[in-house]
PDB file of C-alpha atoms in Angstrom:
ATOM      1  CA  UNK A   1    -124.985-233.516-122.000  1.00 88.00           C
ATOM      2  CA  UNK A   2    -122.925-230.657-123.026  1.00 91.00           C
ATOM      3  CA  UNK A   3    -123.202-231.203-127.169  1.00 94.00           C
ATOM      4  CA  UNK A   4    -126.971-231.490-126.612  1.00 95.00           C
ATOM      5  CA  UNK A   5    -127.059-228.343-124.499  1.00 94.00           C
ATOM      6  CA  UNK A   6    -124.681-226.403-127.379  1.00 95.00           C
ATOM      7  CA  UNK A   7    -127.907-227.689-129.948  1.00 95.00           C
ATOM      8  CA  UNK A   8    -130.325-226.295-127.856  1.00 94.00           C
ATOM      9  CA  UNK A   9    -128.578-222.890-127.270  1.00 94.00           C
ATOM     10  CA  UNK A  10    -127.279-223.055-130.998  1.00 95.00           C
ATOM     11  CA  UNK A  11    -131.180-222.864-131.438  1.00 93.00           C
ATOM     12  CA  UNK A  12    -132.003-219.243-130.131  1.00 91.00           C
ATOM     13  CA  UNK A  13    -129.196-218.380-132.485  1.00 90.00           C
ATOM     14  CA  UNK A  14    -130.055-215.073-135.175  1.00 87.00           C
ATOM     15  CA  UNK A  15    -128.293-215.328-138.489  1.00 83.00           C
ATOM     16  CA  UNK A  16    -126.764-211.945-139.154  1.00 79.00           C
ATOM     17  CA  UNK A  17    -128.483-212.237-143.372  1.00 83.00           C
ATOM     18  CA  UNK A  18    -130.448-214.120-146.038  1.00 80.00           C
ATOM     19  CA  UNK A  19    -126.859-215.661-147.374  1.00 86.00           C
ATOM     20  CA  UNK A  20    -126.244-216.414-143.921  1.00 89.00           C
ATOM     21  CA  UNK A  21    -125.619-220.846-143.308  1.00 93.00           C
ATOM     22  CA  UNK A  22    -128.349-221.401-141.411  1.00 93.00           C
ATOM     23  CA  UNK A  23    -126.669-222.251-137.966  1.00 94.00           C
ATOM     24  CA  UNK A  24    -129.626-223.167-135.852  1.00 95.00           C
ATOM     25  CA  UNK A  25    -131.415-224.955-138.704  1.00 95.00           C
ATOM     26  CA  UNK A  26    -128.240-227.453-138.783  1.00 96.00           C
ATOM     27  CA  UNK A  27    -127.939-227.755-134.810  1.00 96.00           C
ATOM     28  CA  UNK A  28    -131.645-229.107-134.743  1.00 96.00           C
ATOM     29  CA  UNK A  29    -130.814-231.401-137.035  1.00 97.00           C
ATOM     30  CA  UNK A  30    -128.125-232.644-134.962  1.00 96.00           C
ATOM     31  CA  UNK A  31    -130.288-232.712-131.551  1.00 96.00           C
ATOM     32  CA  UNK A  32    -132.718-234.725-133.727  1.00 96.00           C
ATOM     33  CA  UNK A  33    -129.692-237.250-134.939  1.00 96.00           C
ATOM     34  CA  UNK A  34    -128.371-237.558-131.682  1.00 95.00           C
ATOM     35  CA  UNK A  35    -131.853-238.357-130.201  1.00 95.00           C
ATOM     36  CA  UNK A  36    -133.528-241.006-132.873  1.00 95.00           C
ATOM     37  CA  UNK A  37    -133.057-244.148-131.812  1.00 94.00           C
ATOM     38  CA  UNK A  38    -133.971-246.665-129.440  1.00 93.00           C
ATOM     39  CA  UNK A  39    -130.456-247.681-128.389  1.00 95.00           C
ATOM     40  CA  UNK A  40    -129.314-246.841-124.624  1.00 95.00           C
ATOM     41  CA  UNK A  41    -127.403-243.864-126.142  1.00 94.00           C
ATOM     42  CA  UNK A  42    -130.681-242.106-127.904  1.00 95.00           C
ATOM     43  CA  UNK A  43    -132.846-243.030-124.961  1.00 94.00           C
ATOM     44  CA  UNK A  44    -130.211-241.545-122.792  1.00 94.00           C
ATOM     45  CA  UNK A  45    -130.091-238.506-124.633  1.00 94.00           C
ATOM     46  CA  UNK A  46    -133.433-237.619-124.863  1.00 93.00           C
ATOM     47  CA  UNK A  47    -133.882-238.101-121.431  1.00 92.00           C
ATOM     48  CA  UNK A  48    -131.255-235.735-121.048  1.00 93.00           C
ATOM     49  CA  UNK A  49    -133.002-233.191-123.575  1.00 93.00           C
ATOM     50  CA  UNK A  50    -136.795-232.941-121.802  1.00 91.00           C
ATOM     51  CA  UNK A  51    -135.198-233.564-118.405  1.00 88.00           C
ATOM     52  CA  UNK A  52    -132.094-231.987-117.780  1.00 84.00           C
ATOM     53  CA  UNK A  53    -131.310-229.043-119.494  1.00 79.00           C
ATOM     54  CA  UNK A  54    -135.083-228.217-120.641  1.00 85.00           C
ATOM     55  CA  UNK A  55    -134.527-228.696-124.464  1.00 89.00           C
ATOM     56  CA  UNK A  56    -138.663-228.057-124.481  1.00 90.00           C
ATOM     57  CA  UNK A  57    -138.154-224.780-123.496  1.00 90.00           C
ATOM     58  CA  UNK A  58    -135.617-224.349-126.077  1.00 92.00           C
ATOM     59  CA  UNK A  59    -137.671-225.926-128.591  1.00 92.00           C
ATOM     60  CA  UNK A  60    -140.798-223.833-127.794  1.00 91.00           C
ATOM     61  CA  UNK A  61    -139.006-220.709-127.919  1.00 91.00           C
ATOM     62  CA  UNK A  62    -137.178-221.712-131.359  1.00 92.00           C
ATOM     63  CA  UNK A  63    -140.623-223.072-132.613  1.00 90.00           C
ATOM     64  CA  UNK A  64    -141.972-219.697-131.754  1.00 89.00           C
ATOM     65  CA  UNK A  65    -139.804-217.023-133.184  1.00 89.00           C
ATOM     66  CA  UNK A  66    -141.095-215.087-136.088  1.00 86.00           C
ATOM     67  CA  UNK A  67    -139.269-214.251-139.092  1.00 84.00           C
ATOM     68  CA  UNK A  68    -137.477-217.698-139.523  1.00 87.00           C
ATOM     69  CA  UNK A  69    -136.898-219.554-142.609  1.00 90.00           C
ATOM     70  CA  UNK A  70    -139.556-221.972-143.263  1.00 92.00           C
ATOM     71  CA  UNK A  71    -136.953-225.129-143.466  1.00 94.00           C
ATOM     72  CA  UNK A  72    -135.734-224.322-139.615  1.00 94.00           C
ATOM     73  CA  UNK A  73    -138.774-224.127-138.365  1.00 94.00           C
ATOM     74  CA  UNK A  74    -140.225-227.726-139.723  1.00 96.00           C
ATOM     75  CA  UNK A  75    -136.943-229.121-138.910  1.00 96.00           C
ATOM     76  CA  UNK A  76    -137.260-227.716-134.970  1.00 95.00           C
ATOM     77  CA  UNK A  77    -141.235-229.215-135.657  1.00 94.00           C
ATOM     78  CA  UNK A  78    -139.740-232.535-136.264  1.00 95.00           C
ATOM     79  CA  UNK A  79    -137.869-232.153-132.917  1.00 94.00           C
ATOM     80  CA  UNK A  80    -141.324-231.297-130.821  1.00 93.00           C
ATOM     81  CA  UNK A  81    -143.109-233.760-133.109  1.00 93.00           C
ATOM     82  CA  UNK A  82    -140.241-236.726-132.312  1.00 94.00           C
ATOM     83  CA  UNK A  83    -140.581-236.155-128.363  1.00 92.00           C
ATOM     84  CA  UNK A  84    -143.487-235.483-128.001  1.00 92.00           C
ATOM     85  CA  UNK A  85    -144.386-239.200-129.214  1.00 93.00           C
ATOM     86  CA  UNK A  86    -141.227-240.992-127.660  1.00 93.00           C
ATOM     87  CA  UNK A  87    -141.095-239.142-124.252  1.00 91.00           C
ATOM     88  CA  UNK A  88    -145.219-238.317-123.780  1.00 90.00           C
ATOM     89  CA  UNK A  89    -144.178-236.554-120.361  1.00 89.00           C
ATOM     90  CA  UNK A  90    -142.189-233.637-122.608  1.00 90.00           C
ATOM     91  CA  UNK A  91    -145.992-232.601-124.379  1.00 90.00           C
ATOM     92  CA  UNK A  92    -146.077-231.799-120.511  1.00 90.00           C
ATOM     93  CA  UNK A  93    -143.207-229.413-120.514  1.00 89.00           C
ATOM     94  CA  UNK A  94    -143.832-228.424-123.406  1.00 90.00           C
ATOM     95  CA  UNK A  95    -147.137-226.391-122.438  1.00 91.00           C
ATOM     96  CA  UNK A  96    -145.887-225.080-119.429  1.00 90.00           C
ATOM     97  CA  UNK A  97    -143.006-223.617-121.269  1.00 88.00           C
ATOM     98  CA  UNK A  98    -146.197-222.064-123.908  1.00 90.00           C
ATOM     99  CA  UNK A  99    -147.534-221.123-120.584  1.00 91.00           C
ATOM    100  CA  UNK A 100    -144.539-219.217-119.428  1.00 88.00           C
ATOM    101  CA  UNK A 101    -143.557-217.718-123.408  1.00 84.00           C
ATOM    102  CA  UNK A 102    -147.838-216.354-123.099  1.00 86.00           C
ATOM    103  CA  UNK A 103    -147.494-215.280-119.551  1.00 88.00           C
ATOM    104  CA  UNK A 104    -144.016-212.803-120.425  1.00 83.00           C
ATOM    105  CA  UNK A 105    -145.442-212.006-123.901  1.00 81.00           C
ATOM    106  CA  UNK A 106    -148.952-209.893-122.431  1.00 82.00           C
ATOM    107  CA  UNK A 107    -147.006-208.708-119.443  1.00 73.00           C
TER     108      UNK A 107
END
């Protein structure tokens, strides 16, 4: 629970320039490694990532920053695209946590 929760706040990370490693880009790589699968470990973790710590809040808000380099943000795509299919109840989260991103954005 706590390496998956690191990914997910690793994801709202800025990188300080250009030359920068892309730091978030590589930690939603690993939350999509640690959650492909179909072994107990995978299915535990994504269970963990929509249910417990709200990784689709994390992954909306990464999906929707602007000014991020166009490999990150298909890589973080992957991630919505991957739980959205294997765990249909996240698409759920998922738009309430749109929803709630909309809702602060015109206040």
């Amino acid at each position: 629970r706590g390496m998956l929760l690191l990914y997910c706040e690793i994801l709202e990370m800025e990188t300080p320039t250009i030359e920068s490693p892309d730091i978030p880009r590589f930690s939603s790589i690993c939350l999509f490694r640690a959650t492909y699968g179909n072994d107990d470990l995978t299915v535990s973790a994504r269970k963990t990532v929509v249910e417990s710590i709200d990784g689709c809040v994390f992954l909306v808000n990464a999906l929707t920053k602007r000014d991020q380099p166009i490999p990150r943000l298909f890589s973080v795509l992957r991630n919505v695209h991957h739980l959205v299919s294997t765990v249909p109840a996240s698409a759920a989260l998922m738009d309430k946590a749109i929803d709630s991103l909309n809702e602060k954005t015109s206040s």
